[in-house]
Amino acid sequence: MQPLTAATYHDITTPADPRIAPDGSRVAFLRRHPDGDEEYASTVFLVNAAGGDPRRLTLADGTDAEPRWSPSGDRIAFTTTRGRADDRRQLWVLPVDGGEARRLTGVVGDVSEIAWSPDGDRIAFVQSATPADRAADRDLSVPADHEPADHPDPRVIDRTVFRSGQEYFDGRRPGIYVVDAVADGGRADEPAVERVTDPDADADFDAPTWGDADTLYYTESVGADPDDSPEVAIHAHDFVTATTDHIHTTTDWGASLAATADGRIAVTHTDPDRLSLRQTDLHLFDRATGTVTSLTADLDRGVGDGASPQWGPDDETLYFTTPDEGETALWHVTADDDPEPERLFRDGTVSGATVGGESGAGPDEVTVALARSEWDHPGDVFSYDAGRGETTRLTELNATLLADRHVGMPEELRFESDGTEIQGWVLTPPGFDPDAGRSYPLVVEIHGGPHAMWSTAGTMWHEFQTLAARGYVVFWSNPRGSAGYGEAFRRAIDRDWGAVTLADVTAGVDAAADTYPIDDANVFVTGGSFGGFMTAWAVGQTDRFRAAAAQRGVYDLTGFYGSTDGAYVLVEGDFDTVPSAEPAWLWEQSPTGHAAAVDTPTLLIHAEDDTRTPICTAELYHRLLRKRGVDTRLVRYPREGHELSRSGEPAHIVDRLERIARWFDGYSTHHDAAPALDRAADAGLTTAAADERDPDDRSDSA
């Protein structure tokens, strides 16, 4: 059996956004895989919910997203860059059982969050555009000779939050639109687009959701400063009267909606008091009575992590997912006066789920389409028959790749830290023998968030398996602060990210060393985002780790507060302060405040276009380590944002993982490798030899 390597990433295929047909018979999904060193291919596939061979539904041209069934099940709408030189996503519709796809939009912004009207005549969507684009109607149809403007020079910032992801807003605001999905509207390839929201409004509109065929609900960011407020207004637009009513207000960062024809709207809600420490609940607003019911008040889990809430075919049952002790759980709850959520299943890491079935089907009659990853594969499409309680695997996207690759099975490790039980896992290398009289080096991985939850699968599957294949025992856990274990567990890091988390991580290292033959002199640590913060925090508090690799981290909380996008709310929520109130205390709570105590060789990895954890605090931390004489290196990835390790350019993902492994190998007494600083900067890396290697021979030596 061959080991998995960092370069294996080029050959991994994953599913996304599974969408079950209205009658529950078929599943549309995205098949995504690297396409060269810089891009990904993403194509819509179709498979029977009872099993069978998937078939490709859309052309390979362009990058597809958001497949959505029409209510009648005869068409699928999707967004794609097909035919666009500037990579703007446009809306297309394709007959499922034969026929050509038809483009419905040619607008200035990317089309997203598409939603069919219940009668199948219209499709609502979100598009971001500038005031100038709206004034010239380019948000309705772009002239053939239009050339998109470059970014403003200079940029003039008049917003609290002015960038996100990898880009600046540059005056763009998202609005709600609808397009005729049936008539030609005068142009066979571009039916008329209609604005729903005010083109002059200085607000963000989102989450278009249909009630009946003439009623569209959507959200608006509100508050004295909408950028700085978790308040979300819910509006109802009536297409018959062309009027819009504000019907309800919730608090949440990015509220999700699900509506019925009779005016019941399910909406996510998070308590605004220290919001980042709170779990998200599911509320039901009844438009007819004006009443609000919490459907999850007695469920100590946060709604989210896998799929947005949705109504079942009976319009009486709501389905939603939660993180739940290292796995994703799917719940259902009846929208009545005494809601009691019941767990339908909990299995693996679910990245998408939709519910379907014949009209009126209840919880025991529905079929669920799932995109799920488990310890032995990076992701496939499944269907779950609620009546039989059985799961059917519909795809084996990586069967050929994994047929001759070793994939290790993680072992759960539960341990106590300060009287609290913590869940963790250990993955051992191929050929691991606990009775052979030898010891193994250990890599400790710390998750981001800080309120995330790790499992044995998901986006870390490839990284864990690759490090184990290089001879390391790998340990990871969900320390206090993680989602999936209740709100008290989540709030345990209130005003203390560093000490509490480090206590749990080191308790896990102790438990692993007590259970497995670990070489305590060869323990390494890494993590991204909050995990990068914790990696840097750890080496400023202890010399236990032989080397460290901090990725995309927060190293100075004050710098983070001023330069991040909306994530500054983590300082206000988790720490209950702002830099002007407690500057010295925030410095002490930052890794930079303890850089003078660091002796551990520390690699820093960062994305240059990261607006979530901007690179400026990594630059500060790197300089402090350099001034101290610590072995360190800062590796910067251009064109990348905060999602570098998950959806960055394929060559960057491979390079990042190889550099982490090479850094650890160079300080490990179990590996015959010189320290990375004693070698050429790119020596032994796959990307360095890309022009010379056979594309089918992607070795990973470092």
XYZ file of C-alpha atoms in Angstrom:
702
model
C 0.000 0.000 0.000
C 1.282 3.462 -0.882
C 1.209 6.237 1.710
C -0.845 9.365 1.272
C 1.333 12.397 0.557
C 0.792 16.123 0.458
C 0.742 15.941 -3.359
C -2.074 13.365 -3.226
C -4.300 16.419 -2.803
C -4.143 16.948 -6.566
C -6.032 13.661 -7.026
C -8.722 14.015 -4.340
C -12.311 14.582 -5.450
C -14.971 15.867 -3.051
C -18.747 16.364 -3.267
C -20.581 19.524 -2.284
C -24.099 20.942 -2.005
C -26.195 17.760 -2.426
C -29.751 18.643 -3.446
C -32.504 16.059 -3.423
C -35.295 16.220 -5.995
C -38.692 17.322 -4.661
C -40.002 13.752 -4.861
C -36.882 12.325 -3.208
C -35.925 10.192 -6.206
C -32.660 11.784 -7.354
C -29.779 13.829 -5.989
C -27.908 16.604 -7.762
C -24.493 17.480 -6.386
C -21.240 19.218 -7.229
C -18.198 17.118 -8.049
C -15.112 19.183 -7.219
C -11.424 18.422 -7.783
C -8.149 20.291 -8.417
C -7.576 21.267 -12.023
C -3.880 22.033 -12.286
C -1.897 24.014 -9.728
C -4.134 27.075 -9.458
C -7.759 26.142 -10.125
C -10.567 23.691 -9.391
C -13.115 22.023 -11.615
C -16.682 21.939 -10.290
C -19.435 20.224 -12.251
C -23.052 19.242 -11.513
C -23.704 15.479 -11.359
C -26.919 13.516 -10.900
C -27.458 10.188 -9.126
C -30.505 8.134 -8.133
C -31.286 8.310 -4.417
C -31.654 4.522 -4.352
C -28.189 3.993 -5.839
C -26.637 3.653 -9.272
C -23.969 5.283 -11.383
C -23.746 9.085 -11.199
C -23.869 10.944 -14.510
C -22.526 14.346 -15.383
C -25.267 16.893 -15.965
C -23.356 20.048 -16.926
C -20.446 20.738 -19.228
C -16.906 20.864 -17.929
C -16.641 24.465 -19.207
C -16.786 26.908 -16.309
C -16.978 26.374 -12.564
C -20.473 25.420 -11.363
C -22.150 26.054 -8.008
C -25.555 25.965 -6.289
C -27.536 23.301 -8.172
C -31.228 23.848 -7.321
C -34.205 21.742 -8.425
C -37.306 23.422 -9.805
C -40.444 22.634 -7.749
C -41.665 20.292 -10.490
C -38.318 18.502 -10.626
C -37.914 18.886 -14.388
C -35.209 21.573 -14.339
C -32.107 22.448 -12.363
C -30.869 25.993 -11.945
C -27.206 26.575 -11.188
C -24.615 29.325 -11.251
C -21.515 29.065 -13.369
C -18.636 31.027 -14.853
C -19.297 29.313 -18.181
C -18.628 31.580 -21.114
C -17.428 34.508 -18.976
C -13.970 35.947 -19.475
C -14.069 37.729 -16.103
C -15.286 34.790 -13.962
C -18.582 36.407 -12.951
C -21.076 33.743 -11.920
C -24.334 33.876 -13.858
C -27.595 31.961 -13.530
C -28.407 29.105 -15.905
C -31.270 26.606 -16.120
C -30.971 23.087 -17.542
C -33.734 20.537 -18.354
C -32.879 17.450 -16.326
C -33.889 14.820 -18.871
C -32.397 16.347 -21.994
C -31.952 19.688 -23.692
C -29.591 22.633 -23.703
C -28.840 24.808 -20.716
C -30.096 28.395 -20.997
C -28.450 31.441 -19.442
C -30.932 33.610 -17.539
C -28.699 36.473 -16.418
C -25.926 38.651 -17.728
C -25.459 40.992 -14.793
C -22.500 42.926 -13.447
C -22.128 41.030 -10.155
C -21.798 37.402 -9.147
C -25.140 35.615 -8.831
C -25.580 33.637 -5.594
C -28.165 32.259 -3.159
C -30.590 31.289 -5.903
C -34.136 30.238 -4.911
C -37.024 29.009 -7.088
C -40.531 30.357 -6.556
C -43.001 27.588 -5.586
C -44.681 27.733 -9.024
C -41.350 27.481 -10.849
C -41.893 30.717 -12.765
C -39.242 32.897 -11.110
C -35.866 32.587 -9.470
C -34.650 34.967 -6.766
C -30.967 35.653 -6.218
C -28.431 37.930 -4.542
C -26.057 40.197 -6.443
C -23.599 42.827 -5.217
C -23.267 46.008 -7.265
C -22.044 49.563 -6.878
C -24.324 52.624 -6.965
C -22.855 53.455 -10.384
C -23.707 49.990 -11.708
C -27.269 50.289 -10.430
C -27.680 53.781 -11.836
C -26.637 52.464 -15.253
C -28.814 49.303 -14.873
C -25.765 47.077 -15.229
C -27.135 45.060 -12.310
C -30.017 44.129 -14.646
C -28.087 43.553 -17.869
C -24.481 44.329 -18.776
C -23.859 45.854 -22.200
C -21.699 43.698 -24.438
C -18.997 46.370 -24.632
C -18.802 46.988 -20.869
C -15.361 46.589 -19.312
C -15.323 46.163 -15.511
C -13.451 48.945 -13.750
C -10.291 48.256 -11.790
C -10.344 48.780 -8.052
C -10.700 52.406 -6.897
C -7.508 54.435 -6.687
C -7.433 55.674 -3.974
C -9.810 53.579 -1.903
C -12.002 55.775 0.294
C -13.373 53.893 3.291
C -16.624 55.025 4.926
C -17.689 51.700 6.466
C -16.819 49.860 9.662
C -16.438 46.608 7.710
C -15.117 47.265 4.214
C -13.693 43.911 3.129
C -14.275 40.198 3.597
C -12.930 36.932 2.265
C -10.148 38.018 -0.054
C -11.577 41.240 -1.405
C -12.644 44.784 -0.698
C -16.292 45.710 -1.157
C -15.332 48.864 -3.106
C -18.793 50.349 -2.780
C -20.682 47.174 -3.655
C -23.750 46.233 -1.626
C -25.737 42.995 -2.000
C -29.336 43.321 -3.166
C -32.208 40.949 -3.942
C -33.323 40.305 -7.526
C -35.701 38.010 -9.395
C -35.593 36.732 -12.954
C -38.283 35.111 -15.087
C -37.406 31.425 -15.394
C -39.925 30.676 -18.162
C -40.446 33.538 -20.612
C -37.739 34.898 -22.886
C -38.301 38.471 -21.780
C -37.350 39.731 -25.226
C -33.963 38.000 -25.288
C -33.716 34.240 -25.572
C -30.642 34.003 -23.380
C -31.372 36.818 -20.892
C -34.926 37.103 -19.522
C -35.701 40.343 -17.711
C -34.151 40.821 -14.268
C -36.134 42.777 -11.678
C -34.811 44.543 -8.597
C -36.661 43.743 -5.397
C -34.672 45.847 -2.925
C -34.109 49.598 -2.971
C -31.101 50.357 -5.219
C -30.261 53.407 -3.106
C -30.359 51.628 0.270
C -27.102 51.701 2.220
C -27.613 48.206 3.640
C -26.847 44.548 2.919
C -29.725 42.347 1.779
C -29.506 38.572 1.902
C -31.228 35.176 2.222
C -34.027 35.323 -0.409
C -36.652 32.740 0.606
C -40.076 32.151 -0.949
C -43.283 31.676 1.016
C -46.023 31.337 -1.600
C -45.475 32.071 -5.291
C -46.065 35.795 -4.799
C -44.247 36.349 -1.493
C -40.498 36.632 -1.136
C -38.826 36.988 2.255
C -35.315 38.326 2.726
C -33.079 39.872 5.354
C -31.570 43.318 5.786
C -28.689 44.312 8.049
C -29.967 47.040 10.351
C -28.948 49.001 13.430
C -27.324 52.401 13.937
C -24.348 51.007 11.989
C -25.449 47.881 10.105
C -21.817 46.753 9.796
C -21.486 46.830 13.569
C -24.818 45.317 14.564
C -26.112 41.744 14.762
C -29.673 43.005 14.188
C -31.292 41.504 11.106
C -34.650 42.715 9.793
C -36.866 40.278 7.911
C -38.974 41.699 5.092
C -41.829 40.292 3.020
C -42.204 41.471 -0.576
C -45.616 40.986 -2.228
C -45.317 40.769 -6.022
C -49.053 41.310 -6.558
C -49.161 44.664 -4.777
C -45.444 45.472 -5.295
C -45.173 46.347 -1.604
C -42.650 45.387 1.064
C -43.357 44.978 4.778
C -40.925 44.647 7.674
C -42.308 41.709 9.644
C -39.720 40.689 12.239
C -36.229 41.358 13.612
C -33.744 38.786 14.867
C -30.132 38.910 16.010
C -27.537 36.754 14.320
C -24.495 37.108 12.104
C -25.936 36.023 8.768
C -29.439 34.786 9.621
C -30.905 31.827 7.714
C -34.590 31.677 6.721
C -37.041 28.926 5.755
C -40.682 29.757 5.029
C -44.038 28.120 4.333
C -46.855 29.340 2.098
C -49.027 30.218 5.118
C -46.533 32.673 6.580
C -44.486 30.702 9.100
C -40.824 31.634 8.929
C -38.070 29.679 10.635
C -35.136 31.943 11.429
C -31.844 31.468 13.225
C -31.334 33.567 16.354
C -28.319 34.160 18.589
C -28.531 35.988 21.904
C -26.792 39.347 21.316
C -25.255 39.431 24.819
C -21.652 38.272 24.240
C -22.897 36.836 20.972
C -19.712 35.006 19.958
C -19.914 32.855 23.092
C -23.523 31.858 22.431
C -25.058 28.925 20.599
C -27.485 29.649 17.770
C -31.149 28.716 18.261
C -33.953 28.122 15.776
C -36.968 30.409 16.156
C -40.348 30.195 14.460
C -42.093 33.448 13.603
C -45.781 33.135 12.738
C -46.710 36.051 10.547
C -50.439 35.597 11.115
C -50.234 35.854 14.906
C -46.975 37.746 15.346
C -45.767 35.137 17.841
C -42.222 33.818 18.163
C -41.447 30.318 19.434
C -37.991 28.973 20.210
C -37.872 25.490 18.746
C -34.515 24.613 20.319
C -34.727 26.232 23.757
C -34.199 22.873 25.476
C -31.536 21.601 23.041
C -28.031 22.339 24.284
C -26.520 22.420 20.822
C -26.044 25.249 18.327
C -27.919 25.225 15.030
C -25.657 25.140 11.975
C -22.549 23.226 10.892
C -23.677 21.295 7.851
C -26.916 22.636 6.426
C -29.337 25.541 6.741
C -32.698 24.857 8.431
C -35.381 23.645 5.999
C -39.017 22.595 5.998
C -39.896 19.016 5.144
C -42.480 18.021 2.514
C -45.293 18.200 5.088
C -44.644 21.898 5.865
C -45.021 20.966 9.538
C -41.552 19.612 10.304
C -38.293 21.527 10.344
C -34.915 19.881 9.805
C -31.574 21.300 10.911
C -28.045 20.199 11.726
C -25.797 20.772 14.730
C -22.242 19.899 15.709
C -22.488 17.061 18.220
C -19.441 15.577 19.980
C -17.203 15.252 16.953
C -19.929 14.439 14.437
C -22.778 16.173 12.619
C -26.303 15.473 13.832
C -29.504 15.970 11.826
C -32.556 16.890 13.913
C -36.226 17.374 13.206
C -38.777 19.317 15.204
C -42.498 19.800 14.740
C -43.593 23.421 14.587
C -46.119 23.320 17.418
C -46.598 24.864 20.862
C -44.470 22.265 22.627
C -41.435 21.647 20.388
C -39.200 18.718 21.238
C -36.334 18.254 18.754
C -35.510 14.640 17.946
C -32.229 13.493 16.482
C -32.723 11.703 13.183
C -29.118 10.544 12.949
C -25.556 11.468 13.898
C -22.813 10.115 11.682
C -19.615 11.477 10.177
C -18.938 15.049 9.144
C -21.757 16.429 7.017
C -20.995 19.382 4.744
C -24.455 19.544 3.158
C -27.893 17.974 3.593
C -31.340 18.381 2.047
C -34.644 16.659 2.774
C -37.113 15.433 0.136
C -40.086 13.169 -0.379
C -43.615 13.049 -1.721
C -45.861 15.954 -0.745
C -46.956 15.605 2.877
C -44.192 13.168 3.845
C -43.403 13.310 7.558
C -40.213 12.538 9.502
C -40.606 8.782 9.031
C -41.100 9.034 5.265
C -38.475 11.475 4.027
C -35.216 10.837 2.233
C -32.159 12.899 3.095
C -29.310 13.615 0.679
C -25.935 14.057 2.368
C -22.409 15.061 1.498
C -20.454 13.272 4.204
C -16.839 12.571 5.038
C -15.724 9.762 7.346
C -12.389 8.531 8.664
C -11.812 6.287 5.635
C -12.688 8.717 2.829
C -12.601 12.483 2.188
C -16.215 12.741 1.053
C -19.059 11.077 -0.817
C -22.789 11.486 -1.431
C -25.211 9.399 0.631
C -28.962 9.073 0.954
C -30.689 8.330 4.246
C -34.103 6.632 4.279
C -35.755 7.821 7.479
C -38.431 5.118 7.375
C -35.919 2.276 7.290
C -33.219 4.106 9.188
C -30.758 3.046 6.490
C -28.006 4.907 4.688
C -27.042 4.194 1.072
C -23.705 5.286 -0.337
C -24.350 6.809 -3.744
C -20.809 7.640 -4.858
C -17.263 6.420 -4.413
C -15.469 9.431 -5.797
C -12.012 8.361 -4.630
C -12.292 4.579 -4.963
C -9.462 4.275 -7.495
C -7.185 6.643 -5.580
C -7.700 4.926 -2.219
C -7.560 1.367 -3.533
C -3.788 1.229 -3.077
C -3.348 3.908 -0.385
C -3.012 3.308 3.336
C -5.696 5.158 5.321
C -5.380 4.889 9.083
C -8.324 4.667 11.451
C -8.190 7.255 14.277
C -8.818 6.064 17.812
C -10.907 8.130 20.202
C -9.139 9.358 23.321
C -11.248 10.892 26.090
C -9.430 12.504 28.984
C -9.968 14.972 31.808
C -8.678 18.524 32.075
C -9.464 20.585 35.171
C -12.336 18.207 35.925
C -13.880 18.452 32.436
C -14.015 15.563 29.994
C -12.401 16.395 26.646
C -12.799 14.402 23.439
C -9.752 13.792 21.268
C -8.367 11.370 18.723
C -5.054 9.725 17.903
C -3.950 8.608 14.436
C -0.923 6.322 14.266
C 1.477 5.836 11.323
C 1.314 2.893 8.889
C 2.963 -0.149 10.446
C 2.562 1.259 13.949
C 3.412 -1.383 16.559
C 2.967 -0.380 20.218
C 4.863 -3.473 21.356
C 7.941 -3.060 19.159
C 9.911 -1.248 21.855
C 10.267 1.966 19.861
C 8.794 5.418 20.382
C 7.219 7.800 17.883
C 7.245 11.570 17.371
C 3.912 13.335 17.987
C 2.257 16.164 16.047
C -0.384 18.065 18.023
C -3.017 19.824 15.897
C -5.176 22.639 17.357
C -8.366 23.745 15.600
C -9.491 27.236 14.669
C -12.587 29.162 15.546
C -12.090 29.232 18.479
C -15.628 27.842 18.528
C -15.152 25.203 15.838
C -15.377 21.423 16.235
C -13.092 18.802 14.765
C -13.883 15.197 13.923
C -12.075 12.249 12.357
C -12.952 13.513 8.873
C -13.852 16.724 7.106
C -11.390 19.266 5.763
C -8.512 17.975 7.934
C -8.722 14.381 6.651
C -5.895 14.761 4.139
C -3.580 16.660 6.495
C -3.944 14.207 9.381
C -3.430 11.191 7.135
C -0.414 12.778 5.406
C 1.403 13.592 8.647
C 0.744 10.091 9.973
C 2.094 8.627 6.733
C 5.349 10.507 7.359
C 5.872 8.615 10.619
C 4.164 10.909 13.133
C 1.496 10.006 15.629
C -1.111 12.757 15.216
C -3.272 14.016 18.094
C -6.176 16.448 17.884
C -9.032 17.338 20.202
C -11.957 19.646 20.895
C -10.792 21.635 23.929
C -13.088 23.839 25.957
C -14.524 26.593 23.790
C -15.383 24.149 20.996
C -18.874 23.826 19.551
C -20.820 20.580 19.881
C -20.640 20.062 23.650
C -23.115 22.604 25.013
C -23.059 26.318 25.759
C -21.278 26.034 29.131
C -18.426 24.193 27.401
C -18.333 26.874 24.686
C -18.254 29.710 27.243
C -15.418 28.169 29.271
C -12.847 30.335 27.462
C -14.599 33.567 28.451
C -11.799 36.195 28.563
C -9.171 33.452 28.424
C -8.338 31.913 25.053
C -4.814 30.900 25.942
C -4.535 29.335 29.394
C -7.755 27.290 29.310
C -7.163 25.877 25.834
C -3.499 25.124 26.520
C -4.440 23.269 29.720
C -6.782 21.037 27.706
C -4.288 20.480 24.883
C -1.421 19.573 27.221
C -3.717 17.275 29.203
C -4.445 15.536 25.907
C -0.743 15.245 25.124
C -0.224 13.672 28.551
C -3.074 11.229 27.931
C -1.689 10.310 24.517
C 1.797 9.765 25.976
C 0.318 7.550 28.702
C -1.524 5.429 26.126
C 0.867 5.323 23.165
C 4.669 5.003 22.898
C 5.317 8.713 22.347
C 8.813 10.205 22.397
C 8.251 13.112 24.779
C 11.356 14.861 23.418
C 9.850 14.940 19.922
C 6.462 16.626 20.284
C 5.469 19.202 17.649
C 2.513 21.598 17.437
C 0.577 23.296 14.651
C -2.768 24.892 13.966
C -4.488 27.517 11.825
C -6.433 30.688 12.635
C -7.254 30.360 16.354
C -5.049 27.256 16.148
C -2.275 29.571 14.938
C -2.919 31.815 17.936
C -2.717 28.791 20.240
C 0.449 27.451 18.590
C 2.190 30.778 19.208
C 0.670 31.037 22.689
C 1.916 27.552 23.563
C 5.544 28.187 22.615
C 5.446 31.371 24.706
C 4.335 29.398 27.773
C 6.199 26.095 27.568
C 9.292 24.465 26.061
C 7.507 21.146 25.686
C 7.262 21.404 21.896
C 10.379 20.745 19.851
C 9.171 22.849 16.913
C 5.995 24.679 15.914
C 4.183 25.768 12.754
C 1.674 28.583 13.321
C -0.694 29.148 10.405
C -2.921 32.139 9.544
C -2.955 33.068 13.207
C -3.973 35.971 15.417
C -0.811 37.050 17.217
C -1.747 40.507 18.521
C -5.358 41.033 19.581
C -5.211 44.811 19.224
C -3.812 44.608 15.696
C -6.369 41.929 14.877
C -9.222 44.094 16.195
C -8.260 46.992 13.952
C -7.392 45.138 10.752
C -9.760 42.166 10.548
C -13.126 42.105 8.797
C -16.186 41.378 10.946
C -14.200 39.015 13.188
C -13.349 41.890 15.537
C -16.568 40.877 17.316
C -14.585 37.954 18.778
C -12.605 40.436 20.875
C -15.773 42.205 21.994
C -17.653 38.958 22.624
C -15.087 36.456 23.871
C -12.982 38.983 25.800
C -15.765 41.467 26.654
C -13.534 44.443 25.938
C -12.014 46.696 23.284
C -8.374 47.764 22.926
C -8.999 51.311 24.166
C -10.436 49.964 27.438
C -7.757 47.394 28.353
C -4.743 47.761 26.049
C -2.167 46.305 28.462
C -4.386 43.369 29.361
C -5.033 42.511 25.691
C -1.278 42.583 25.095
C -0.860 40.023 27.877
C -3.583 37.900 26.283
C -1.719 37.945 22.933
C 1.137 35.669 21.792
C 3.185 38.773 20.959
C 3.083 39.705 24.641
C 5.061 36.538 25.404
C 7.409 36.451 22.398
C 10.389 37.207 24.651
C 9.932 33.787 26.272
C 9.981 31.827 22.992
C 12.911 29.519 22.197
C 10.997 26.977 20.100
C 11.767 26.950 16.345
C 8.599 28.423 14.862
C 7.469 28.452 11.239
C 4.859 31.084 10.335
C 2.521 30.498 7.385
C 0.152 33.199 6.183
C -2.001 34.241 3.229
C -1.307 37.705 1.867
C -4.968 38.514 1.111
C -6.320 37.180 4.410
C -8.839 39.709 5.729
C -10.019 37.489 8.591
C -6.624 37.259 10.312
C -4.601 39.866 8.430
C -0.922 39.214 7.874
C 0.198 42.306 9.804
C 0.121 40.509 13.180
C 2.128 37.598 11.722
C 4.708 40.093 10.489
C 4.931 41.589 13.975
C 5.328 38.193 15.628
C 7.912 37.085 13.057
C 9.986 40.219 13.638
C 9.898 39.735 17.411
C 11.146 36.156 17.009
C 13.851 37.237 14.555
C 15.059 39.948 16.937
C 15.255 37.329 19.657
C 17.307 34.953 17.470
C 14.684 32.201 17.380
C 14.760 29.824 14.404
C 11.857 31.147 12.358
C 10.639 31.639 8.814
C 7.620 33.481 7.430
C 6.059 31.886 4.334
C 3.596 34.152 2.525
C 1.101 32.906 -0.079
C -0.018 35.482 -2.661
C -3.590 35.470 -4.018
C -4.779 33.553 -0.939
C -7.237 34.416 1.804
C -8.199 32.817 5.086
C -9.380 29.618 3.384
C -5.835 28.803 2.205
C -5.707 25.347 3.815
C -9.201 24.363 2.667
C -9.791 25.885 -0.752
C -6.591 27.673 -1.702
C -4.836 27.077 -4.983
C -4.014 23.341 -5.129
C -0.265 23.939 -5.448
C -0.358 26.218 -2.399
C -2.221 23.628 -0.336
C 0.396 21.012 -1.215
C 3.280 23.395 -0.606
C 1.893 24.472 2.779
C 1.601 20.915 4.051
C 5.028 19.937 2.735
C 6.617 22.930 4.448
C 5.018 22.038 7.786
C 6.239 18.461 7.527
C 9.704 19.565 6.377
C 9.952 22.002 9.322
C 9.114 19.234 11.798
C 11.340 16.663 10.054
C 14.302 19.000 10.400
C 14.021 19.072 14.192
C 12.885 15.478 14.678
C 15.449 12.938 15.822
C 13.305 10.300 14.106
C 13.812 11.808 10.638
C 17.065 12.047 8.716
C 16.624 15.612 7.522
C 18.466 18.873 8.010
C 16.552 21.814 9.484
C 14.647 23.757 6.831
C 16.720 26.867 7.542
C 19.868 24.948 6.588
C 18.445 24.037 3.195
C 17.481 26.057 0.144
C 14.102 27.704 0.686
C 12.363 25.411 -1.832
C 14.599 22.356 -1.655
C 12.697 19.084 -1.996
C 9.253 20.657 -2.388
C 6.861 19.378 -5.034
C 6.167 22.829 -6.454
C 9.886 23.576 -6.798
C 10.245 20.596 -9.129
C 6.936 21.132 -10.934
C 8.550 21.973 -14.254
C 10.762 18.901 -14.128
C 8.503 16.212 -12.714
C 6.172 13.842 -14.480
C 2.582 14.969 -13.665
C 1.795 11.391 -12.673
C 4.754 11.193 -10.297
C 3.941 13.605 -7.502
C 6.480 12.626 -4.884
C 6.486 14.461 -1.609
C 10.045 14.257 -0.332
C 11.165 17.196 1.733
